[in-house]
Coordinates of C-alpha atoms and ligand atoms in Angstrom, one line a residue:
X1 CA -82.3 -25.4 -55.1
X2 CA -78.4 -26.0 -56.3
X3 CA -77.5 -28.7 -58.6
X4 CA -73.6 -29.5 -59.3
X5 CA -72.3 -32.4 -60.8
X6 CA -68.9 -34.2 -60.4
X7 CA -67.6 -37.8 -60.3
X8 CA -69.9 -40.7 -59.2
X9 CA -67.4 -43.0 -57.0
X10 CA -69.5 -45.1 -54.9
X11 CA -73.4 -46.2 -56.4
X12 CA -76.6 -45.4 -54.6
X13 CA -78.7 -42.6 -53.8
X14 CA -79.2 -41.1 -50.5
X15 CA -80.9 -37.6 -49.1
X16 CA -80.1 -36.4 -45.6
X17 CA -79.1 -33.6 -43.7
X18 CA -75.9 -31.7 -44.6
X19 CA -72.6 -31.5 -42.1
X20 CA -70.1 -29.3 -43.5
X21 CA -66.8 -30.2 -42.5
X22 CA -64.6 -27.3 -42.3
X23 CA -61.5 -27.4 -40.8
X24 CA -63.5 -26.9 -37.6
X25 CA -66.0 -29.3 -38.2
X26 CA -68.8 -27.1 -37.4
X27 CA -72.4 -28.4 -37.7
X28 CA -75.4 -25.9 -37.3
X29 CA -77.8 -27.7 -34.8
X30 CA -80.7 -25.4 -35.5
X31 CA -81.4 -23.1 -38.2
X32 CA -84.6 -21.4 -36.9
X33 CA -85.7 -20.0 -33.8
X34 CA -88.9 -19.3 -32.0
X35 CA -90.3 -15.8 -33.0
X36 CA -90.6 -14.9 -28.9
X37 CA -86.7 -16.0 -29.0
X38 CA -85.6 -13.5 -31.6
X39 CA -84.5 -10.7 -29.8
X40 CA -82.6 -12.8 -27.5
X41 CA -80.9 -14.6 -30.3
X42 CA -79.8 -11.3 -31.9
X43 CA -78.6 -10.4 -28.7
X44 CA -76.5 -13.6 -28.9
X45 CA -75.2 -12.6 -32.2
X46 CA -74.2 -9.6 -30.9
X47 CA -72.1 -10.7 -28.1
X48 CA -70.6 -13.4 -30.0
X49 CA -69.5 -10.6 -32.6
X50 CA -68.0 -8.3 -30.0
X51 CA -66.0 -11.2 -28.6
X52 CA -64.7 -12.0 -32.2
X53 CA -64.0 -8.0 -32.4
X54 CA -62.2 -8.3 -29.1
X55 CA -60.6 -11.5 -30.1
X56 CA -59.6 -9.7 -33.5
X57 CA -58.1 -6.8 -31.9
X58 CA -55.9 -8.4 -29.5
X59 CA -54.4 -10.5 -32.3
X60 CA -53.5 -7.5 -34.2
X61 CA -51.8 -6.0 -31.4
X62 CA -49.9 -9.4 -30.6
X63 CA -49.1 -9.7 -34.0
X64 CA -47.6 -6.1 -34.5
X65 CA -45.6 -6.8 -31.5
X66 CA -44.3 -10.0 -32.1
X67 CA -43.8 -10.3 -35.7
X68 CA -44.2 -6.8 -37.7
X69 CA -46.7 -4.4 -39.1
X70 CA -47.7 -6.5 -42.3
X71 CA -49.0 -9.4 -40.0
X72 CA -51.0 -7.3 -37.7
X73 CA -52.8 -6.2 -40.8
X74 CA -54.2 -9.3 -41.5
X75 CA -56.1 -8.9 -38.3
X76 CA -56.9 -5.5 -38.8
X77 CA -58.6 -6.4 -42.2
X78 CA -60.8 -9.2 -40.3
X79 CA -61.7 -6.6 -37.5
X80 CA -62.6 -3.9 -40.7
X81 CA -65.0 -7.1 -41.4
X82 CA -66.0 -7.9 -38.3
X83 CA -66.9 -4.0 -37.5
X84 CA -68.7 -3.5 -41.1
X85 CA -72.4 -2.0 -40.3
X86 CA -74.0 -3.8 -43.3
X87 CA -72.7 -7.6 -41.9
X88 CA -74.6 -6.9 -38.6
X89 CA -77.7 -5.1 -40.0
X90 CA -78.2 -7.9 -42.5
X91 CA -77.5 -11.0 -40.1
X92 CA -79.8 -8.8 -37.6
X93 CA -82.5 -9.0 -40.2
X94 CA -82.1 -12.4 -41.3
X95 CA -82.8 -13.4 -37.4
X96 CA -85.7 -10.6 -36.8
X97 CA -87.5 -11.2 -40.3
X98 CA -87.0 -14.8 -41.2
X99 CA -86.4 -16.4 -37.7
X100 CA -83.1 -17.8 -38.5
X101 CA -81.1 -19.0 -36.0
X102 CA -77.8 -16.7 -35.6
X103 CA -76.0 -19.6 -36.5
X104 CA -77.9 -20.3 -39.6
X105 CA -78.2 -16.2 -40.4
X106 CA -74.2 -15.7 -40.1
X107 CA -73.2 -18.9 -42.0
X108 CA -75.1 -17.8 -44.6
X109 CA -74.3 -14.4 -45.0
X110 CA -71.0 -14.4 -44.5
X111 CA -70.7 -17.8 -47.3
X112 CA -72.8 -15.9 -49.8
X113 CA -70.4 -12.9 -49.0
X114 CA -67.1 -15.5 -49.4
X115 CA -68.8 -16.8 -52.7
X116 CA -68.7 -13.1 -54.4
X117 CA -65.6 -13.2 -54.1
X118 CA -64.6 -16.5 -55.5
X119 CA -66.5 -15.9 -58.4
X120 CA -64.6 -13.0 -59.2
X121 CA -61.5 -12.4 -62.4
X122 CA -59.5 -10.5 -59.7
X123 CA -56.9 -12.9 -58.1
X124 CA -55.8 -10.8 -55.0
X125 CA -60.0 -10.2 -54.2
X126 CA -60.3 -14.1 -54.6
X127 CA -57.9 -14.6 -52.2
X128 CA -59.8 -12.8 -49.7
X129 CA -62.7 -14.9 -49.6
X130 CA -60.5 -17.2 -47.5
X131 CA -60.6 -14.4 -44.6
X132 CA -64.3 -14.2 -45.1
X133 CA -64.4 -17.7 -44.3
X134 CA -62.2 -17.0 -41.1
X135 CA -64.3 -14.6 -39.9
X136 CA -67.5 -17.0 -40.6
X137 CA -65.4 -19.9 -38.2
X138 CA -64.6 -17.4 -35.3
X139 CA -68.3 -16.2 -35.3
X140 CA -69.8 -20.0 -35.4
X141 CA -67.0 -20.7 -32.6
X142 CA -68.0 -18.3 -30.3
X143 CA -72.1 -18.6 -31.0
X144 CA -71.9 -22.6 -30.4
X145 CA -68.9 -22.6 -27.9
X146 CA -69.6 -25.7 -26.4
X147 CA -72.0 -27.0 -28.5
X148 CA -69.8 -27.2 -31.2
X149 CA -70.4 -30.7 -32.6
X150 CA -67.4 -32.9 -34.8
X151 CA -68.1 -36.2 -36.0
X152 CA -67.7 -38.1 -33.0
X153 CA -70.7 -36.6 -31.1
X154 CA -72.8 -37.4 -33.9
X155 CA -76.4 -38.6 -32.9
X156 CA -78.4 -38.9 -36.1
X157 CA -77.9 -39.5 -39.7
X158 CA -75.8 -36.7 -41.6
X159 CA -74.6 -36.2 -45.3
X160 CA -70.7 -35.1 -45.1
X161 CA -69.8 -32.3 -47.8
X162 CA -66.2 -31.5 -47.0
X163 CA -63.7 -29.7 -49.3
X164 CA -61.7 -32.7 -49.4
X165 CA -61.0 -36.0 -47.3
X166 CA -58.1 -37.8 -47.3
X167 CA -58.4 -41.6 -47.7
X168 CA -57.4 -42.1 -44.1
X169 CA -60.1 -39.4 -43.0
X170 CA -62.6 -41.6 -45.1
X171 CA -61.5 -44.8 -43.8
X172 CA -61.9 -43.7 -40.4
X173 CA -65.7 -41.8 -41.4
X174 CA -67.6 -44.6 -40.0
X175 CA -65.9 -45.5 -37.1
X176 CA -65.6 -42.1 -35.6
X177 CA -69.4 -41.1 -36.7
X178 CA -70.6 -44.3 -35.0
X179 CA -72.3 -45.2 -38.6
X180 CA -73.8 -41.9 -38.8
X181 CA -72.4 -40.7 -42.2
X182 CA -75.0 -41.7 -45.0
X183 CA -72.8 -40.4 -47.8
X184 CA -70.5 -38.0 -48.9
X185 CA -69.7 -35.4 -51.6
X186 CA -65.9 -33.2 -52.0
X187 CA -65.2 -30.6 -53.9
X188 CA -61.7 -32.3 -55.1
X189 CA -60.8 -35.7 -55.8
X190 CA -60.6 -37.7 -58.9
X191 CA -62.1 -40.9 -60.4
X192 CA -59.6 -43.6 -58.9
X193 CA -58.4 -41.8 -55.9
X194 CA -57.9 -43.6 -52.8
X195 CA -60.6 -41.7 -51.1
X196 CA -62.8 -42.8 -54.0
X197 CA -61.8 -46.5 -53.4
X198 CA -62.4 -46.3 -49.7
X199 CA -66.2 -45.0 -50.6
X200 CA -66.7 -48.1 -52.8
X201 CA -65.5 -50.2 -49.4
X202 CA -68.0 -48.2 -47.0
X203 CA -70.4 -48.9 -49.4
X204 CA -71.6 -45.4 -49.0
X205 CA -73.3 -43.3 -51.9
X206 CA -70.5 -40.5 -52.4
X207 CA -69.5 -38.0 -55.2
X208 CA -66.1 -36.2 -55.4
X209 CA -64.3 -33.7 -57.5
X210 CA -67.9 -31.0 -57.5
X211 CA -65.7 -27.9 -57.6
X212 CA -66.6 -25.2 -55.5
X213 CA -69.8 -25.2 -53.7
X214 CA -69.5 -25.4 -50.0
X215 CA -69.8 -21.6 -49.7
X216 CA -73.5 -22.3 -50.6
X217 CA -73.9 -24.8 -47.6
X218 CA -74.3 -23.6 -44.2
X219 CA -74.6 -27.1 -42.9
X220 CA -78.3 -28.6 -42.2
X221 CA -80.0 -28.3 -45.5
X222 CA -81.6 -31.2 -47.2
X223 CA -78.9 -33.2 -49.9
X224 CA -79.1 -35.6 -52.4
X225 CA -76.3 -37.8 -53.2
X226 CA -76.5 -39.6 -56.7
X227 CA -73.8 -42.0 -56.6
X228 CA -74.9 -43.4 -59.6
X229 CA -74.6 -40.3 -61.8
X230 CA -72.3 -38.3 -59.6
X231 CA -74.7 -35.5 -59.0
X232 CA -75.5 -33.4 -55.7
X233 CA -78.3 -31.2 -55.0
X234 CA -78.4 -29.4 -51.9
X235 CA -82.0 -27.8 -50.5
X236 CA -83.9 -29.9 -53.5
X237 CA -87.3 -28.7 -54.4
X238 CA -90.6 -31.4 -53.8
X239 CA -90.2 -32.3 -57.2
X240 CA -86.7 -33.2 -57.1
X241 CA -87.3 -34.8 -54.1
X242 CA -90.2 -36.8 -55.7
X243 CA -87.6 -37.8 -58.5
X244 CA -84.9 -38.8 -55.8
X245 CA -87.3 -41.2 -54.2
X246 CA -88.3 -42.7 -57.6
X247 CA -84.3 -43.3 -58.3
X248 CA -83.5 -44.5 -55.0
X249 CA -86.6 -47.0 -54.9
X250 CA -85.3 -48.3 -58.7
X251 CA -81.6 -48.5 -57.6
X252 CA -83.1 -50.6 -54.4
X253 CA -85.1 -52.8 -56.7
X254 CA -81.7 -53.5 -59.2
X255 CA -79.9 -54.3 -56.1
X256 CA -82.5 -56.6 -54.9
X257 CA -82.9 -58.2 -58.0
X258 CA -78.8 -58.9 -57.9
X259 CA -79.3 -60.6 -54.7
X260 CA -80.4 -63.8 -56.3
X261 CA -76.8 -64.1 -58.1
X262 CA -74.9 -63.9 -54.6
X263 CA -74.7 -67.6 -54.3
X264 CA -74.1 -68.3 -58.1
X265 CA -70.5 -69.3 -59.7
X266 CA -69.3 -66.5 -62.2
X267 CA -69.5 -68.3 -65.5
X268 CA -70.1 -67.0 -68.9
X269 CA -73.1 -67.9 -70.9
X270 CA -70.9 -70.7 -72.7
X271 CA -70.0 -71.9 -69.0
X272 CA -66.2 -70.5 -68.9
X273 CA -65.6 -70.2 -65.4
X274 CA -64.3 -66.5 -64.4
X275 CA -62.8 -65.9 -61.4
X276 CA -64.1 -63.0 -59.5
X277 CA -62.1 -61.9 -56.5
X278 CA -62.5 -59.1 -54.1
X279 CA -60.7 -56.3 -53.4
X280 CA -60.6 -55.1 -49.5
X281 CA -59.0 -52.2 -47.5
X282 CA -60.3 -53.8 -44.1
X283 CA -60.4 -57.0 -42.4
X284 CA -64.3 -56.4 -42.4
X285 CA -65.1 -56.1 -45.9
X286 CA -64.4 -60.2 -46.4
X287 CA -67.8 -60.2 -44.9
X288 CA -69.1 -58.4 -47.9
X289 CA -67.0 -60.6 -50.3
X290 CA -68.1 -64.1 -48.9
X291 CA -71.7 -62.7 -48.6
X292 CA -71.7 -62.4 -52.3
X293 CA -69.9 -65.2 -53.4
X294 CA -66.5 -63.7 -54.2
X295 CA -63.8 -66.4 -55.5
X296 CA -61.1 -65.3 -52.8
X297 CA -59.1 -62.2 -52.1
X298 CA -57.4 -60.9 -55.2
X299 CA -55.8 -57.6 -53.3
X300 CA -55.5 -56.9 -49.8
X301 CA -54.2 -52.9 -49.6
X302 CA -52.6 -53.7 -45.9
X303 CA -52.0 -49.9 -45.7
X304 CA -55.0 -49.3 -44.3
X305 CA -54.4 -50.9 -41.7
X306 CA -51.8 -47.9 -41.0
X307 CA -54.4 -45.4 -41.7
X308 CA -57.1 -46.0 -39.6
X309 CA -54.8 -46.1 -36.6
X310 CA -52.9 -43.0 -34.6
X311 CA -49.6 -45.6 -34.2
X312 CA -47.6 -47.8 -36.1
X313 CA -49.0 -51.2 -36.3
X314 CA -47.2 -54.1 -34.7
X315 CA -46.6 -57.6 -36.2
X316 CA -49.5 -58.7 -34.3
X317 CA -52.0 -56.1 -35.2
X318 CA -50.8 -57.2 -39.3
X319 CA -50.9 -61.2 -38.3
X320 CA -54.5 -61.0 -36.9
X321 CA -56.0 -58.8 -39.3
X322 CA -54.7 -61.5 -41.8
X323 CA -55.9 -64.4 -40.2
X324 CA -59.6 -62.9 -39.7
X325 CA -59.4 -62.3 -43.7
X326 CA -57.6 -66.3 -44.2
X327 CA -60.5 -67.3 -42.0
X328 CA -62.8 -66.7 -44.3
X329 CA -61.5 -68.1 -47.4
X330 CA -59.3 -70.9 -46.1
X331 CA -59.3 -72.9 -49.4
X332 CA -59.2 -70.0 -51.5
X333 CA -56.5 -67.6 -52.7
X334 CA -56.1 -64.6 -50.9
X335 CA -53.4 -62.2 -51.9
X336 CA -51.9 -60.1 -49.3
X337 CA -50.1 -56.9 -51.1
X338 CA -47.1 -54.8 -49.1
X339 CA -47.5 -51.6 -48.1
X340 CA -48.5 -48.9 -50.5
X341 CA -48.4 -45.9 -48.2
X342 CA -47.2 -42.6 -50.1
X343 CA -48.4 -40.4 -52.0
X344 CA -52.1 -39.7 -51.0
X345 CA -51.8 -42.2 -48.5
X346 CA -49.9 -41.0 -45.8
X347 CA -50.0 -42.5 -42.2
X348 CA -51.4 -40.3 -39.0
X349 CA -48.3 -41.1 -37.4
X350 CA -45.8 -41.1 -40.4
X351 CA -43.1 -38.4 -40.6
X352 CA -42.9 -38.0 -36.8
X353 CA -39.6 -40.4 -36.5
X354 CA -36.8 -38.3 -38.1
X355 CA -35.5 -41.6 -40.0
X356 CA -38.9 -41.6 -41.8
X357 CA -38.3 -40.1 -45.4
X358 CA -40.9 -37.1 -46.8
X359 CA -44.2 -39.0 -48.6
X360 CA -44.8 -37.2 -51.8
X361 CA -45.9 -37.0 -55.4
X362 CA -46.8 -39.8 -57.0
X363 CA -43.4 -39.9 -58.8
X364 CA -42.0 -40.1 -55.2
X365 CA -40.9 -42.2 -52.6
X366 CA -44.1 -44.2 -52.1
X367 CA -45.1 -47.9 -51.9
X368 CA -42.5 -50.6 -52.3
X369 CA -39.7 -48.2 -52.5
X370 CA -40.5 -47.0 -49.5
X371 CA -40.6 -50.4 -47.7
X372 CA -37.3 -50.9 -49.2
X373 CA -35.6 -48.1 -47.4
X374 CA -37.6 -49.1 -44.0
X375 CA -36.8 -52.3 -43.7
X376 CA -38.2 -52.4 -40.4
X377 CA -41.2 -51.7 -40.8
X378 CA -41.3 -54.0 -44.2
X379 CA -39.8 -57.0 -42.2
X380 CA -42.9 -56.7 -39.7
X381 CA -45.0 -56.3 -42.4
X382 CA -44.0 -60.0 -44.4
X383 CA -43.3 -61.7 -41.3
X384 CA -47.1 -61.6 -40.6
X385 CA -48.0 -62.3 -44.2
X386 CA -45.7 -65.7 -43.8
X387 CA -46.9 -66.5 -40.4
X388 CA -50.3 -66.1 -41.5
X389 CA -50.0 -68.1 -44.8
X390 CA -49.9 -71.1 -43.0
X391 CA -53.7 -71.3 -42.2
X392 CA -54.9 -71.0 -46.2
X393 CA -53.5 -70.2 -49.5
X394 CA -51.8 -67.0 -49.1
X395 CA -50.0 -65.2 -51.8
X396 CA -47.8 -62.3 -51.4
X397 CA -47.5 -58.9 -54.0
X398 CA -45.3 -56.4 -54.1
X399 CA -46.7 -53.1 -55.4
X400 CA -45.5 -50.9 -57.9
X401 CA -42.4 -52.6 -58.7
X402 CA -40.7 -50.7 -61.8
X403 CA -37.3 -52.6 -62.4
X404 CA -36.0 -56.7 -61.8
X405 CA -33.3 -55.0 -59.4
X406 CA -36.6 -54.0 -57.0
X407 CA -38.4 -57.3 -57.5
X408 CA -34.8 -59.0 -56.4
X409 CA -34.5 -56.4 -53.8
X410 CA -38.0 -57.1 -52.2
X411 CA -37.3 -61.1 -52.9
X412 CA -34.3 -60.9 -51.0
X413 CA -36.1 -59.0 -48.0
X414 CA -38.7 -61.9 -48.2
X415 CA -35.8 -64.8 -48.1
X416 CA -34.2 -63.1 -45.0
X417 CA -37.2 -62.6 -43.1
X418 CA -37.6 -66.3 -43.7
X419 CA -34.4 -67.1 -42.3
X420 CA -35.3 -65.3 -39.5
X421 CA -38.5 -67.3 -38.7
X422 CA -36.8 -70.6 -39.7
X423 CA -33.9 -69.7 -36.6
X424 CA -36.7 -68.5 -34.5
X425 CA -38.7 -72.1 -35.3
X426 CA -41.5 -69.7 -35.7
X427 CA -44.2 -71.9 -38.2
X428 CA -44.3 -70.1 -42.0
X429 CA -44.9 -71.0 -45.2
X430 CA -41.8 -71.2 -47.1
X431 CA -43.5 -71.8 -50.8
X432 CA -45.4 -68.9 -50.5
X433 CA -46.7 -67.6 -53.9
X434 CA -44.6 -64.1 -54.9
X435 CA -46.6 -62.0 -57.3
X436 CA -46.4 -58.3 -58.6
X437 CA -48.7 -55.6 -59.8
X438 CA -48.1 -54.4 -62.8
X439 CA -48.7 -50.6 -62.7
X440 CA -46.3 -48.9 -64.2
X441 CA -45.6 -48.5 -67.9
X442 CA -41.8 -50.6 -67.1
X443 CA -43.6 -53.3 -66.0
X444 CA -45.5 -54.1 -69.0
X445 CA -42.3 -53.3 -71.3
X446 CA -40.5 -55.9 -69.5
X447 CA -43.2 -57.9 -68.8
X448 CA -41.6 -61.4 -70.4
X449 CA -38.4 -60.5 -68.1
X450 CA -40.7 -60.0 -64.7
X451 CA -42.5 -62.8 -65.5
X452 CA -39.6 -65.6 -65.3
X453 CA -39.1 -64.1 -61.6
X454 CA -42.8 -64.4 -60.4
X455 CA -45.7 -67.0 -59.7
X456 CA -48.6 -64.0 -60.7
X457 CA -49.1 -60.4 -62.2
X458 CA -52.0 -58.2 -61.1
X459 CA -52.6 -55.1 -63.4
X460 CA -53.2 -52.2 -61.5
X461 CA -55.0 -50.1 -64.2
X462 CA -55.8 -47.3 -61.6
X463 CA -51.9 -46.2 -61.5
X464 CA -50.9 -48.1 -65.1
X465 CA -53.4 -45.2 -66.9
X466 CA -52.5 -42.1 -64.5
X467 CA -48.7 -43.2 -65.5
X468 CA -49.0 -44.0 -69.0
X469 CA -51.3 -41.0 -69.8
X470 CA -49.6 -38.3 -67.3
X471 CA -52.7 -37.7 -65.8
X472 CA -53.2 -37.4 -62.3
X473 CA -55.6 -39.7 -60.9
X474 CA -57.0 -37.6 -57.7
X475 CA -57.1 -34.3 -59.8
X476 CA -60.9 -33.4 -60.9
X477 CA -59.3 -31.5 -63.3
X478 CA -57.8 -34.1 -65.6
X479 CA -60.5 -36.5 -64.7
X480 CA -61.5 -36.4 -68.4
X481 CA -58.5 -37.7 -69.6
X482 CA -58.2 -40.2 -67.5
X483 CA -59.6 -43.0 -69.6
X484 CA -60.0 -47.1 -69.1
X485 CA -60.6 -47.0 -72.6
X486 CA -57.7 -45.3 -73.8
X487 CA -56.0 -47.1 -76.7
X488 CA -52.7 -46.8 -75.2
X489 CA -54.0 -48.7 -72.3
X490 CA -55.8 -51.5 -74.2
X491 CA -52.6 -52.4 -76.2
X492 CA -50.4 -52.5 -72.6
X493 CA -53.4 -55.0 -71.5
X494 CA -52.8 -57.1 -74.0
X495 CA -49.2 -57.2 -73.9
X496 CA -49.5 -57.9 -70.6
X497 CA -52.0 -61.2 -70.9
X498 CA -49.8 -62.2 -73.7
X499 CA -46.5 -62.2 -71.8
X500 CA -48.5 -64.0 -69.0
X501 CA -49.4 -66.8 -71.6
X502 CA -45.8 -66.9 -72.6
X503 CA -44.4 -67.9 -69.4
X504 CA -47.7 -69.6 -67.7
X505 CA -47.9 -66.6 -65.6
X506 CA -51.5 -65.9 -64.1
X507 CA -52.4 -62.5 -64.8
X508 CA -55.3 -60.7 -62.7
X509 CA -56.7 -56.9 -63.0
X510 CA -57.6 -55.4 -60.0
X511 CA -57.7 -51.8 -60.9
X512 CA -61.1 -50.2 -60.6
X513 CA -61.5 -50.7 -64.3
X514 CA -62.4 -54.4 -63.3
X515 CA -65.4 -53.6 -61.4
X516 CA -66.7 -51.7 -64.1
X517 CA -69.7 -53.5 -65.9
X518 CA -68.7 -52.0 -69.1
X519 CA -65.0 -53.3 -69.1
X520 CA -66.1 -56.8 -68.3
X521 CA -66.2 -57.8 -71.8
X522 CA -63.5 -56.4 -73.1
X523 CA -61.2 -57.8 -70.2
X524 CA -62.8 -61.2 -70.9
X525 CA -62.3 -60.9 -74.7
X526 CA -58.3 -60.1 -73.7
X527 CA -58.1 -63.5 -72.3
X528 CA -58.2 -62.5 -68.7
X529 CA -59.9 -65.5 -66.5
X530 CA -59.6 -63.6 -63.3
X531 CA -60.5 -60.5 -62.0
X532 CA -60.3 -58.8 -58.8
X533 CA -62.9 -56.2 -57.9
X534 CA -65.0 -53.9 -55.3
X535 CA -66.9 -56.1 -53.5
X536 CA -70.1 -54.4 -54.3
X537 CA -69.5 -54.5 -57.8
X538 CA -69.6 -58.3 -57.9
X539 CA -73.3 -59.5 -58.4
X540 CA -74.0 -57.0 -61.0
X541 CA -70.2 -58.5 -63.0
X542 CA -71.8 -61.7 -62.4
X543 CA -74.9 -60.9 -64.6
X544 CA -72.8 -59.7 -67.2
X545 CA -70.6 -62.6 -67.5
X546 CA -74.1 -64.8 -67.3
X547 CA -74.9 -62.9 -70.6
X548 CA -71.8 -62.7 -72.9
X549 CA -70.2 -65.9 -74.3
X550 CA -66.3 -65.9 -75.0
X551 CA -66.6 -65.9 -78.3
X552 CA -68.5 -62.6 -78.6
X553 CA -66.4 -61.1 -75.8
X554 CA -63.1 -61.6 -78.3
X555 CA -65.2 -59.9 -80.7
X556 CA -65.7 -57.1 -78.4
X557 CA -62.1 -56.9 -77.5
X558 CA -61.0 -57.7 -81.2
X559 CA -63.1 -54.1 -82.4
X560 CA -62.3 -52.2 -79.5
X561 CA -58.7 -52.6 -80.2
X562 CA -59.2 -51.1 -83.7
X563 CA -60.5 -47.7 -82.6
X564 CA -58.6 -44.6 -82.3
X565 CA -59.9 -43.1 -79.5
X566 CA -60.7 -43.9 -76.0
X567 CA -64.2 -42.1 -76.0
X568 CA -65.3 -44.4 -79.0
X569 CA -63.8 -47.3 -77.4
X570 CA -66.1 -46.3 -74.1
X571 CA -69.2 -45.6 -76.1
X572 CA -68.8 -48.8 -78.2
X573 CA -68.4 -50.8 -75.2
X574 CA -71.4 -48.9 -73.4
X575 CA -73.5 -49.9 -76.4
X576 CA -73.0 -53.6 -76.2
X577 CA -73.7 -53.6 -72.5
X578 CA -76.7 -51.6 -72.9
X579 CA -77.8 -54.2 -75.3
X580 CA -76.8 -57.3 -73.2
X581 CA -77.8 -56.1 -69.9
X582 CA -80.2 -53.2 -70.7
X583 CA -81.3 -53.1 -66.4
X584 CA -77.9 -52.4 -65.6
X585 CA -77.3 -49.3 -67.3
X586 CA -79.0 -47.1 -64.5
Ligands
PEP601 C1 -53.9 -49.8 -59.3 O1 -53.1 -48.6 -59.1 O2 -54.6 -50.3 -59.8 C2 -54.3 -50.7 -57.7 C3 -55.0 -51.5 -57.8 O3 -53.8 -50.1 -56.7 P1 -54.5 -48.5 -55.8 O4 -55.6 -48.5 -56.3 O5 -54.4 -49.2 -54.3 O6 -52.6 -47.7 -56.1
MG602 MG1 -52.1 -49.0 -57.1

């Protein structure tokens, strides 16, 4: 049994067989073989190993002829490993003595060897672990041959384990696997990475940022994912499995109890209405929002239209997606955010056209900057938004605005698109509300200036924290420095709320912070009356609201603002929540 701790990013507790997604997506179908078949299986292993050795020999020769001696040496080293008599006797022993299948035995032996190398102090030797993984893949590829399985061929539920999943890959998990993915865990990833956000949208338990653990898993073992506490248990013993069943049942009880809140309005104990809207990435998620009584859509991350397909979406694709969302909320606000591509969100087709600028770092050409450099792409989307807006209370929002110039440029493109639609006689909404994300510290500093030029602000704490504290939101190595409770963040929030009040501009928080129950009293106490949250968080947030008065929330915010350290803010808020809603702290 192996217990790993990481970052909990999507709640729920689940157990199932592991599917290790390597770069080649191998799944080991059988761990054991019958006693009678042992010698045949040993033969199968030897045939595979011989084939690998021949392949490596050929590669060595080819690389030597075409690339030079130093490249040939890479394959020579792999060949030496493949011919190591210690390797074959260890694998064959496991097949004979423990009836392991050759796939499982070779994965087990080579996985262990890689692990030993990975744990060494010597940098050079550590890097050799990659060679061992490479050999493992080659052997598995020969053993599994046509039986190599990928996500698309799943026929039973699995738990996906991977080094990394991009937001696009995560978005496609369900579709590619026919909904057979029960949960997932990754070695990398940060608390508000987009992969984490998508996990929440898929509503499957997930843990990220676990560090190296894949070398300890061969595939097929039972894995428990505890998305509430950020724990992953591989090969659990009986006692742990019993504990898992217990916490799964407790979690289900809380979720079922909260279902009674679905149809209730979200308001504080003293009756003040707090509007809770939903954050969505895919149009289908509107059903989760309507079912749980959301007050509209406060953030529609439209870039996922790009991340899910292999071709560039057309105006019609945009329009159809937006209409689906508006149809679910014909009388409530639907805030459509324009493309926030770039950084970790890269479309599969992106970069194929020579005109496309390279996507890159979080400080690079992403989001509104990218849209403004790609006007045809941007205009296509704006046309669809303006057209869909005829059917409801649609509002448009620009992400990552960092200067007035940028905002004005985006607004000018919007006006141009309106003119085009006008000329073409296509119905659209001219008086659409225009808002901006406040997610760059510069936007907070200049909030009074921005407030004169927009109808609403939506605070994106995910990026605001990243840029204010200089902590990459996707990097688990600095996850402990990434805190919504940081005093600097609290003051920035207060400052935006005050600017909004001065200019009568509505302010929402749509970053992950607003989906976390511990921050809700603080946000309400700071004066926020509308929030946009992950749909699965709606019921528990309603529950918190129903247990707090505005006066109490204001006291909590006032006290939190006097604290000097993020960890003091967090533990104070956690203590307050525990007192108000003891059942919620799972
Ligand atoms: C944010 O940055 O807080 C936000 C809501 O946008 P995203 O998470 O999509 O970057
Ligand atoms: Mg953002």
